[in-house]
mmCIF file of C-alpha atoms in Angstrom:
data_model
loop_
_atom_site.group_PDB
_atom_site.id
_atom_site.type_symbol
_atom_site.label_atom_id
_atom_site.label_comp_id
_atom_site.label_asym_id
_atom_site.label_seq_id
_atom_site.Cartn_x
_atom_site.Cartn_y
_atom_site.Cartn_z
ATOM 1 C CA MET A 84 19.558 -8.194 25.284
ATOM 2 C CA THR A 85 17.283 -5.201 24.751
ATOM 3 C CA GLU A 86 19.688 -3.760 22.204
ATOM 4 C CA VAL A 87 19.722 -7.042 20.291
ATOM 5 C CA LEU A 88 15.922 -7.166 20.201
ATOM 6 C CA MET A 89 15.754 -3.571 18.980
ATOM 7 C CA GLN A 90 18.273 -4.363 16.259
ATOM 8 C CA ARG A 91 16.258 -7.380 15.161
ATOM 9 C CA GLY A 92 13.086 -5.296 15.076
ATOM 10 C CA LEU A 93 14.794 -2.649 12.964
ATOM 11 C CA VAL A 94 16.040 -5.270 10.501
ATOM 12 C CA ARG A 95 12.543 -6.764 10.272
ATOM 13 C CA HIS A 96 10.961 -3.369 9.628
ATOM 14 C CA GLU A 97 13.548 -2.466 7.025
ATOM 15 C CA GLY A 98 12.968 -5.800 5.312
ATOM 16 C CA ARG A 99 9.239 -5.112 5.117
ATOM 17 C CA LEU A 100 9.914 -1.653 3.730
ATOM 18 C CA ALA A 101 12.153 -3.189 1.071
ATOM 19 C CA MET A 102 9.390 -5.638 0.113
ATOM 20 C CA MET A 103 6.857 -2.804 -0.103
ATOM 21 C CA ALA A 104 9.249 -0.797 -2.272
ATOM 22 C CA ALA A 105 9.653 -3.792 -4.585
ATOM 23 C CA VAL A 106 5.867 -4.178 -4.870
ATOM 24 C CA ALA A 107 5.520 -0.449 -5.610
ATOM 25 C CA VAL A 108 8.086 -0.742 -8.409
ATOM 26 C CA LEU A 109 6.309 -3.791 -9.836
ATOM 27 C CA VAL A 110 2.887 -2.128 -9.937
ATOM 28 C CA GLY A 111 4.513 0.928 -11.524
ATOM 29 C CA VAL A 112 6.099 -1.202 -14.234
ATOM 30 C CA ALA A 113 2.780 -3.007 -14.767
ATOM 31 C CA PHE A 114 0.933 0.296 -15.146
ATOM 32 C CA MET A 115 3.466 1.531 -17.697
ATOM 33 C CA THR A 116 3.713 -1.644 -19.801
ATOM 34 C CA ILE A 117 0.432 -3.595 -19.745
ATOM 35 C CA GLY A 118 -1.564 -3.085 -22.936
ATOM 36 C CA LEU A 119 1.101 -0.840 -24.460
ATOM 37 C CA ARG A 120 0.324 -0.292 -28.139
ATOM 38 C CA GLY A 121 -0.191 2.392 -30.768
ATOM 39 C CA ASP A 122 2.007 5.486 -30.726
ATOM 40 C CA LEU A 123 4.427 4.328 -28.016
ATOM 41 C CA ALA A 124 6.017 7.724 -27.411
ATOM 42 C CA PHE A 125 2.635 9.383 -26.837
ATOM 43 C CA VAL A 126 1.246 6.546 -24.692
ATOM 44 C CA VAL A 127 4.379 6.320 -22.533
ATOM 45 C CA GLU A 128 4.395 10.092 -21.995
ATOM 46 C CA LEU A 129 0.707 10.059 -21.035
ATOM 47 C CA ARG A 130 1.120 7.140 -18.649
ATOM 48 C CA ALA A 131 4.261 8.634 -17.124
ATOM 49 C CA ALA A 132 2.351 11.829 -16.282
ATOM 50 C CA ARG A 133 -0.442 9.825 -14.655
ATOM 51 C CA LEU A 134 2.053 7.692 -12.754
ATOM 52 C CA ALA A 135 3.865 10.778 -11.468
ATOM 53 C CA ALA A 136 0.553 12.295 -10.368
ATOM 54 C CA MET A 137 -0.443 9.144 -8.480
ATOM 55 C CA VAL A 138 2.923 8.933 -6.726
ATOM 56 C CA LEU A 139 2.827 12.627 -5.771
ATOM 57 C CA VAL A 140 -0.726 12.451 -4.469
ATOM 58 C CA GLY A 141 -0.140 9.179 -2.633
ATOM 59 C CA VAL A 142 3.002 10.417 -0.894
ATOM 60 C CA ALA A 143 1.474 13.807 -0.034
ATOM 61 C CA VAL A 144 -1.735 12.342 1.397
ATOM 62 C CA ALA A 145 0.047 9.570 3.320
ATOM 63 C CA VAL A 146 2.688 11.805 4.905
ATOM 64 C CA SER A 147 0.197 14.553 5.751
ATOM 65 C CA THR A 148 -2.154 12.047 7.396
ATOM 66 C CA VAL A 149 0.608 10.496 9.532
ATOM 67 C CA VAL A 150 1.778 13.920 10.713
ATOM 68 C CA PHE A 151 -1.765 15.170 11.338
ATOM 69 C CA GLN A 152 -2.755 12.105 13.334
ATOM 70 C CA THR A 153 0.407 12.332 15.424
ATOM 71 C CA VAL A 154 -0.030 16.024 16.243
ATOM 72 C CA CYS A 155 -3.719 15.522 17.068
ATOM 73 C CA ALA A 156 -3.017 12.253 18.955
ATOM 74 C CA ASN A 157 -5.847 10.513 17.118
ATOM 75 C CA ARG A 158 -5.536 7.657 14.610
ATOM 76 C CA ILE A 159 -9.099 7.838 13.222
ATOM 77 C CA ILE A 160 -9.055 11.356 11.794
ATOM 78 C CA THR A 161 -7.661 12.767 8.572
ATOM 79 C CA PRO A 162 -6.750 16.301 7.440
ATOM 80 C CA SER A 163 -10.102 16.472 5.624
ATOM 81 C CA ILE A 164 -11.669 17.235 9.012
ATOM 82 C CA MET A 165 -10.285 20.770 8.609
ATOM 83 C CA GLY A 166 -12.792 21.385 5.802
ATOM 84 C CA LEU A 167 -10.233 21.727 3.004
ATOM 85 C CA ASP A 168 -11.939 19.161 0.773
ATOM 86 C CA ALA A 169 -15.315 20.846 1.300
ATOM 87 C CA LEU A 170 -13.764 24.212 0.462
ATOM 88 C CA TYR A 171 -12.306 22.798 -2.761
ATOM 89 C CA VAL A 172 -15.694 21.457 -3.873
ATOM 90 C CA PHE A 173 -17.362 24.761 -2.971
ATOM 91 C CA CYS A 174 -14.780 26.716 -4.995
ATOM 92 C CA GLN A 175 -15.384 24.546 -8.065
ATOM 93 C CA THR A 176 -19.152 24.901 -7.673
ATOM 94 C CA ALA A 177 -18.918 28.673 -7.277
ATOM 95 C CA LEU A 178 -16.712 28.960 -10.369
ATOM 96 C CA VAL A 179 -19.075 26.869 -12.494
ATOM 97 C CA PHE A 180 -22.035 28.883 -11.171
ATOM 98 C CA ALA A 181 -20.347 32.203 -11.978
ATOM 99 C CA LEU A 182 -18.665 31.328 -15.278
ATOM 100 C CA SER A 183 -20.863 28.491 -16.617
ATOM 101 C CA GLY A 184 -19.423 25.201 -17.764
ATOM 102 C CA PHE A 185 -17.740 26.672 -20.853
ATOM 103 C CA GLY A 186 -16.131 29.486 -18.904
ATOM 104 C CA PHE A 187 -14.949 27.076 -16.231
ATOM 105 C CA ALA A 188 -13.355 24.812 -18.829
ATOM 106 C CA GLY A 189 -11.511 27.807 -20.277
ATOM 107 C CA ILE A 190 -9.710 28.731 -17.036
ATOM 108 C CA ASP A 191 -5.934 28.461 -17.304
ATOM 109 C CA PRO A 192 -4.910 25.280 -15.436
ATOM 110 C CA ARG A 193 -2.045 27.017 -13.631
ATOM 111 C CA LEU A 194 -4.308 29.839 -12.466
ATOM 112 C CA HIS A 195 -6.879 27.266 -11.389
ATOM 113 C CA PHE A 196 -4.267 25.322 -9.431
ATOM 114 C CA PHE A 197 -2.880 28.404 -7.690
ATOM 115 C CA GLY A 198 -6.373 29.670 -6.869
ATOM 116 C CA ASN A 199 -7.405 26.390 -5.244
ATOM 117 C CA PHE A 200 -4.067 26.024 -3.453
ATOM 118 C CA THR A 201 -4.215 29.587 -2.117
ATOM 119 C CA ALA A 202 -7.815 29.245 -0.920
ATOM 120 C CA MET A 203 -7.156 26.003 0.959
ATOM 121 C CA THR A 204 -3.883 27.089 2.533
ATOM 122 C CA SER A 205 -5.467 30.380 3.596
ATOM 123 C CA LEU A 206 -8.247 28.515 5.383
ATOM 124 C CA ALA A 207 -5.715 26.253 7.055
ATOM 125 C CA LEU A 208 -3.610 29.181 8.220
ATOM 126 C CA ALA A 209 -6.711 30.865 9.624
ATOM 127 C CA LEU A 210 -7.273 27.727 11.712
ATOM 128 C CA PHE A 211 -3.635 27.193 12.711
ATOM 129 C CA LEU A 212 -2.482 30.733 13.506
ATOM 130 C CA PRO A 213 -4.288 30.710 16.871
ATOM 131 C CA MET A 214 -1.862 27.935 17.839
ATOM 132 C CA LEU A 215 0.807 30.607 18.161
ATOM 133 C CA ARG A 216 -1.242 32.462 20.743
ATOM 134 C CA GLN A 217 -1.199 31.761 24.452
ATOM 135 C CA ARG A 218 -4.711 30.362 24.715
ATOM 136 C CA PHE A 219 -5.097 27.637 22.118
ATOM 137 C CA ASP A 220 -7.315 24.582 22.142
ATOM 138 C CA LEU A 221 -6.628 21.847 19.580
ATOM 139 C CA THR A 222 -10.157 20.488 20.034
ATOM 140 C CA LEU A 223 -11.585 23.921 19.266
ATOM 141 C CA MET A 224 -9.550 24.045 16.068
ATOM 142 C CA LEU A 225 -10.867 20.671 14.920
ATOM 143 C CA LEU A 226 -14.467 21.590 15.761
ATOM 144 C CA THR A 227 -14.071 24.855 13.854
ATOM 145 C CA GLY A 228 -12.862 22.879 10.841
ATOM 146 C CA VAL A 229 -15.873 20.561 11.080
ATOM 147 C CA VAL A 230 -18.296 23.501 11.261
ATOM 148 C CA LEU A 231 -16.641 25.220 8.291
ATOM 149 C CA GLY A 232 -16.823 21.958 6.350
ATOM 150 C CA VAL A 233 -20.573 21.749 7.019
ATOM 151 C CA LEU A 234 -20.965 25.387 5.959
ATOM 152 C CA PHE A 235 -19.101 24.861 2.667
ATOM 153 C CA ARG A 236 -21.084 21.690 1.901
ATOM 154 C CA SER A 237 -24.373 23.512 2.545
ATOM 155 C CA LEU A 238 -23.368 26.380 0.255
ATOM 156 C CA THR A 239 -22.246 23.860 -2.370
ATOM 157 C CA THR A 240 -25.637 22.124 -2.259
ATOM 158 C CA LEU A 241 -27.432 25.460 -2.601
ATOM 159 C CA LEU A 242 -25.421 26.521 -5.661
ATOM 160 C CA ALA A 243 -25.617 23.047 -7.221
ATOM 161 C CA ARG A 244 -29.411 23.197 -7.152
ATOM 162 C CA LEU A 245 -29.293 26.430 -9.150
ATOM 163 C CA LEU A 246 -26.994 25.090 -11.871
ATOM 164 C CA ASP A 247 -28.012 24.254 -15.395
ATOM 165 C CA PRO A 248 -27.957 20.464 -15.965
ATOM 166 C CA ASN A 249 -25.107 20.801 -18.473
ATOM 167 C CA ASP A 250 -23.082 22.912 -16.049
ATOM 168 C CA PHE A 251 -23.815 20.413 -13.286
ATOM 169 C CA ALA A 252 -22.419 17.638 -15.471
ATOM 170 C CA VAL A 253 -19.211 19.658 -15.890
ATOM 171 C CA LEU A 254 -19.046 20.168 -12.122
ATOM 172 C CA GLN A 255 -19.404 16.443 -11.416
ATOM 173 C CA GLY A 256 -16.268 15.770 -13.405
ATOM 174 C CA THR A 257 -14.208 18.023 -11.125
ATOM 175 C CA VAL A 258 -15.355 17.209 -7.588
ATOM 176 C CA PHE A 259 -14.165 13.589 -7.652
ATOM 177 C CA ALA A 260 -10.475 12.739 -7.731
ATOM 178 C CA SER A 261 -9.359 11.596 -11.169
ATOM 179 C CA PHE A 262 -5.954 10.821 -12.651
ATOM 180 C CA ASN A 263 -7.170 10.648 -16.245
ATOM 181 C CA ALA A 264 -6.868 14.367 -16.989
ATOM 182 C CA VAL A 265 -3.796 15.520 -15.070
ATOM 183 C CA GLU A 266 -2.135 18.606 -16.498
ATOM 184 C CA PRO A 267 1.588 17.840 -16.991
ATOM 185 C CA ASP A 268 2.438 21.520 -16.433
ATOM 186 C CA LEU A 269 1.119 21.290 -12.886
ATOM 187 C CA LEU A 270 3.171 18.250 -11.909
ATOM 188 C CA LEU A 271 6.304 20.326 -11.363
ATOM 189 C CA LEU A 272 4.453 22.830 -9.175
ATOM 190 C CA ALA A 273 2.798 20.124 -7.089
ATOM 191 C CA GLY A 274 6.053 18.165 -7.021
ATOM 192 C CA VAL A 275 8.051 21.052 -5.554
ATOM 193 C CA ILE A 276 5.481 21.573 -2.789
ATOM 194 C CA THR A 277 5.265 17.850 -2.063
ATOM 195 C CA VAL A 278 9.033 17.305 -1.959
ATOM 196 C CA ALA A 279 9.503 20.295 0.346
ATOM 197 C CA GLY A 280 6.723 19.165 2.684
ATOM 198 C CA VAL A 281 7.920 15.563 2.798
ATOM 199 C CA ALA A 282 11.493 16.699 3.466
ATOM 200 C CA ILE A 283 10.346 18.786 6.432
ATOM 201 C CA ALA A 284 8.256 15.919 7.795
ATOM 202 C CA TRP A 285 11.153 13.472 7.389
ATOM 203 C CA ARG A 286 13.548 15.822 9.155
ATOM 204 C CA ALA A 287 11.044 16.042 12.035
ATOM 205 C CA ARG A 288 10.554 12.275 12.275
ATOM 206 C CA HIS A 289 12.231 12.006 15.681
ATOM 207 C CA VAL A 290 10.306 15.000 17.004
ATOM 208 C CA LEU A 291 7.110 13.295 15.820
ATOM 209 C CA ASP A 292 8.060 10.238 17.890
ATOM 210 C CA VAL A 293 8.251 12.501 20.938
ATOM 211 C CA LEU A 294 4.967 14.256 20.091
ATOM 212 C CA ALA A 295 3.291 10.850 19.873
ATOM 213 C CA LEU A 296 4.002 10.371 23.592
ATOM 214 C CA GLY A 297 1.537 13.123 24.447
ATOM 215 C CA THR A 298 1.592 16.882 24.872
ATOM 216 C CA ASP A 299 2.711 16.943 28.504
ATOM 217 C CA THR A 300 5.435 14.356 27.942
ATOM 218 C CA ALA A 301 6.708 16.148 24.825
ATOM 219 C CA ILE A 302 6.896 19.469 26.687
ATOM 220 C CA GLY A 303 8.657 17.741 29.561
ATOM 221 C CA LEU A 304 11.248 16.375 27.137
ATOM 222 C CA GLY A 305 12.003 19.854 25.838
ATOM 223 C CA VAL A 306 9.813 20.130 22.736
ATOM 224 C CA ALA A 307 8.276 23.564 22.102
ATOM 225 C CA TRP A 308 4.903 21.970 21.478
ATOM 226 C CA ARG A 309 2.864 24.953 20.314
ATOM 227 C CA GLY A 310 5.325 26.216 17.717
ATOM 228 C CA THR A 311 6.303 22.717 16.564
ATOM 229 C CA ALA A 312 2.694 21.582 16.190
ATOM 230 C CA ALA A 313 1.733 24.764 14.322
ATOM 231 C CA GLY A 314 4.646 24.382 11.907
ATOM 232 C CA LEU A 315 3.850 20.735 11.226
ATOM 233 C CA LEU A 316 0.177 21.511 10.642
ATOM 234 C CA VAL A 317 1.148 24.167 8.107
ATOM 235 C CA VAL A 318 3.145 21.452 6.301
ATOM 236 C CA VAL A 319 0.068 19.209 6.428
ATOM 237 C CA ALA A 320 -2.078 21.968 4.938
ATOM 238 C CA ALA A 321 0.400 22.576 2.094
ATOM 239 C CA LEU A 322 0.584 18.865 1.213
ATOM 240 C CA VAL A 323 -3.189 18.373 1.297
ATOM 241 C CA SER A 324 -3.828 21.566 -0.663
ATOM 242 C CA ALA A 325 -1.306 20.629 -3.358
ATOM 243 C CA SER A 326 -2.671 17.102 -3.842
ATOM 244 C CA THR A 327 -6.302 18.251 -3.825
ATOM 245 C CA ALA A 328 -5.654 21.106 -6.244
ATOM 246 C CA LEU A 329 -3.894 18.668 -8.593
ATOM 247 C CA VAL A 330 -6.436 15.830 -8.867
ATOM 248 C CA GLY A 331 -9.334 16.540 -6.498
ATOM 249 C CA PRO A 332 -10.304 15.473 -2.968
ATOM 250 C CA MET A 333 -9.547 12.004 -1.563
ATOM 251 C CA ALA A 334 -10.747 12.257 2.023
ATOM 252 C CA PHE A 335 -10.343 8.635 3.129
ATOM 253 C CA LEU A 336 -7.183 7.690 1.232
ATOM 254 C CA GLY A 337 -4.908 8.776 4.086
ATOM 255 C CA LEU A 338 -6.841 6.843 6.710
ATOM 256 C CA LEU A 339 -6.839 3.736 4.514
ATOM 257 C CA VAL A 340 -3.125 3.676 3.706
ATOM 258 C CA VAL A 341 -1.913 4.661 7.186
ATOM 259 C CA SER A 342 -4.048 1.942 8.779
ATOM 260 C CA LEU A 343 -2.671 -0.629 6.328
ATOM 261 C CA ALA A 344 0.913 0.574 6.789
ATOM 262 C CA GLU A 345 0.724 0.341 10.577
ATOM 263 C CA ARG A 346 -0.440 -3.253 10.349
ATOM 264 C CA ILE A 347 2.179 -4.190 7.758
ATOM 265 C CA VAL A 348 5.247 -2.781 9.528
ATOM 266 C CA GLY A 349 3.933 -3.280 13.070
ATOM 267 C CA THR A 350 5.434 -0.086 14.514
ATOM 268 C CA ASN A 351 4.538 3.568 15.069
ATOM 269 C CA ARG A 352 8.115 4.837 14.730
ATOM 270 C CA HIS A 353 7.924 7.606 12.179
ATOM 271 C CA ALA A 354 11.237 6.693 10.535
ATOM 272 C CA ILE A 355 9.452 3.493 9.453
ATOM 273 C CA LEU A 356 5.818 4.616 9.323
ATOM 274 C CA LEU A 357 6.303 7.619 7.030
ATOM 275 C CA PRO A 358 7.921 5.686 4.142
ATOM 276 C CA ALA A 359 5.637 2.706 4.761
ATOM 277 C CA ALA A 360 2.520 4.869 4.441
ATOM 278 C CA ALA A 361 3.903 6.551 1.308
ATOM 279 C CA LEU A 362 4.696 3.185 -0.302
ATOM 280 C CA THR A 363 1.278 1.798 0.660
ATOM 281 C CA ALA A 364 -0.446 4.792 -0.917
ATOM 282 C CA THR A 365 1.594 4.352 -4.096
ATOM 283 C CA ILE A 366 0.710 0.654 -4.294
ATOM 284 C CA VAL A 367 -2.992 1.337 -3.674
ATOM 285 C CA LEU A 368 -3.276 4.134 -6.235
ATOM 286 C CA VAL A 369 -1.078 2.718 -8.992
ATOM 287 C CA GLY A 370 -2.278 -0.853 -8.485
ATOM 288 C CA GLY A 371 -5.905 0.241 -8.323
ATOM 289 C CA GLN A 372 -5.602 2.362 -11.462
ATOM 290 C CA THR A 373 -3.926 -0.531 -13.287
ATOM 291 C CA VAL A 374 -6.785 -2.874 -12.396
ATOM 292 C CA LEU A 375 -9.460 -0.344 -13.343
ATOM 293 C CA GLN A 376 -7.760 0.565 -16.611
ATOM 294 C CA HIS A 377 -6.819 -2.886 -17.890
ATOM 295 C CA ALA A 378 -8.939 -5.462 -16.057
ATOM 296 C CA LEU A 379 -12.199 -3.477 -15.956
ATOM 297 C CA GLY A 380 -11.831 -1.579 -19.216
ATOM 298 C CA GLY A 381 -11.459 1.809 -17.589
ATOM 299 C CA GLU A 382 -14.945 1.705 -16.089
ATOM 300 C CA GLY A 383 -15.353 3.653 -12.864
ATOM 301 C CA SER A 384 -13.264 6.207 -11.029
ATOM 302 C CA LEU A 385 -10.378 5.252 -8.756
ATOM 303 C CA GLY A 386 -11.180 8.142 -6.420
ATOM 304 C CA ILE A 387 -14.710 6.847 -5.814
ATOM 305 C CA VAL A 388 -13.448 3.305 -5.170
ATOM 306 C CA VAL A 389 -10.812 4.514 -2.718
ATOM 307 C CA GLU A 390 -13.351 6.664 -0.868
ATOM 308 C CA PHE A 391 -15.731 3.690 -0.618
ATOM 309 C CA VAL A 392 -13.068 1.309 0.707
ATOM 310 C CA GLY A 393 -11.639 4.002 2.984
ATOM 311 C CA GLY A 394 -15.081 4.646 4.461
ATOM 312 C CA ILE A 395 -15.436 0.950 5.255
ATOM 313 C CA VAL A 396 -12.010 0.953 6.927
ATOM 314 C CA PHE A 397 -13.022 4.014 8.967
ATOM 315 C CA LEU A 398 -16.164 2.263 10.223
ATOM 316 C CA ALA A 399 -14.151 -0.882 10.974
ATOM 317 C CA ILE A 400 -11.665 1.122 13.063
ATOM 318 C CA LEU A 401 -14.517 2.756 14.969
ATOM 319 C CA PHE A 402 -16.204 -0.568 15.714
ATOM 320 C CA ALA A 403 -12.898 -2.191 16.692
ATOM 321 C CA GLY A 404 -12.138 0.682 19.051
ATOM 322 C CA GLY A 405 -15.602 0.463 20.567
ATOM 323 C CA ARG A 406 -15.067 -3.175 21.559
ATOM 324 C CA ARG A 407 -11.890 -2.445 23.491
#
């Protein structure tokens, strides 16, 4: 009887995943075809690059958030708590301050991408390497990330106050996630990192199910918790760094799409949750960009809208948890 119920549940979950995949394909087709006019070859190429960027960022953020929440055993935090987003904004502010707006605009996009990616992954490794030592405290790591985030935001505010108004305007265009100016040359670089990270996370999906049972239970079932958790967090850092370096920070996107995915599929099994979160992120980003671009005339930034909605979801989760 139990086996039959499990089989039925699996079929139901797979059916929901298939429906989500169909919706993702539909919003992708809508983004590529609605309002298509002018030089079709140029427009299709431009839209294809934006679509690829949204899919890469959505998948990277969703997968990294699921893995991070599982390792940390907390469903109301995101990888942004490590301070990576704050470091990215500080790096952009420091570059504009040092080079001026014109100098910043003249930086080679590939060099810019690698610089941001290296800075963020280096910070993450500095936080995660203590996990390989005997005395490691996950809470201490998270608190260190929070403190570093506050430090980077304070330094960013200080430098921003010293900027010329024209340079500050240039800076504002870089600190919010945007898919309107994605460099096609960087898609391959970000794609390789994202595919590798997602493949590792997918291969570890059953280990993640065990980790979700708790540290003591996972160790009792034979999982080398410290090394496994450290490796998975390195994957999280690579995914977050790649997506942020490509389009900018989206702190609440992961929390938003993972919360929606959990409620849609109704399970925490990672074989279902990982693709569900990735599909949800794709639908949210591509669908949202389609609405902004065609229904609202391109007014507003998708990144700002997602952060606003994600912040509301975060508060809702907190209030819901407080009533339990």
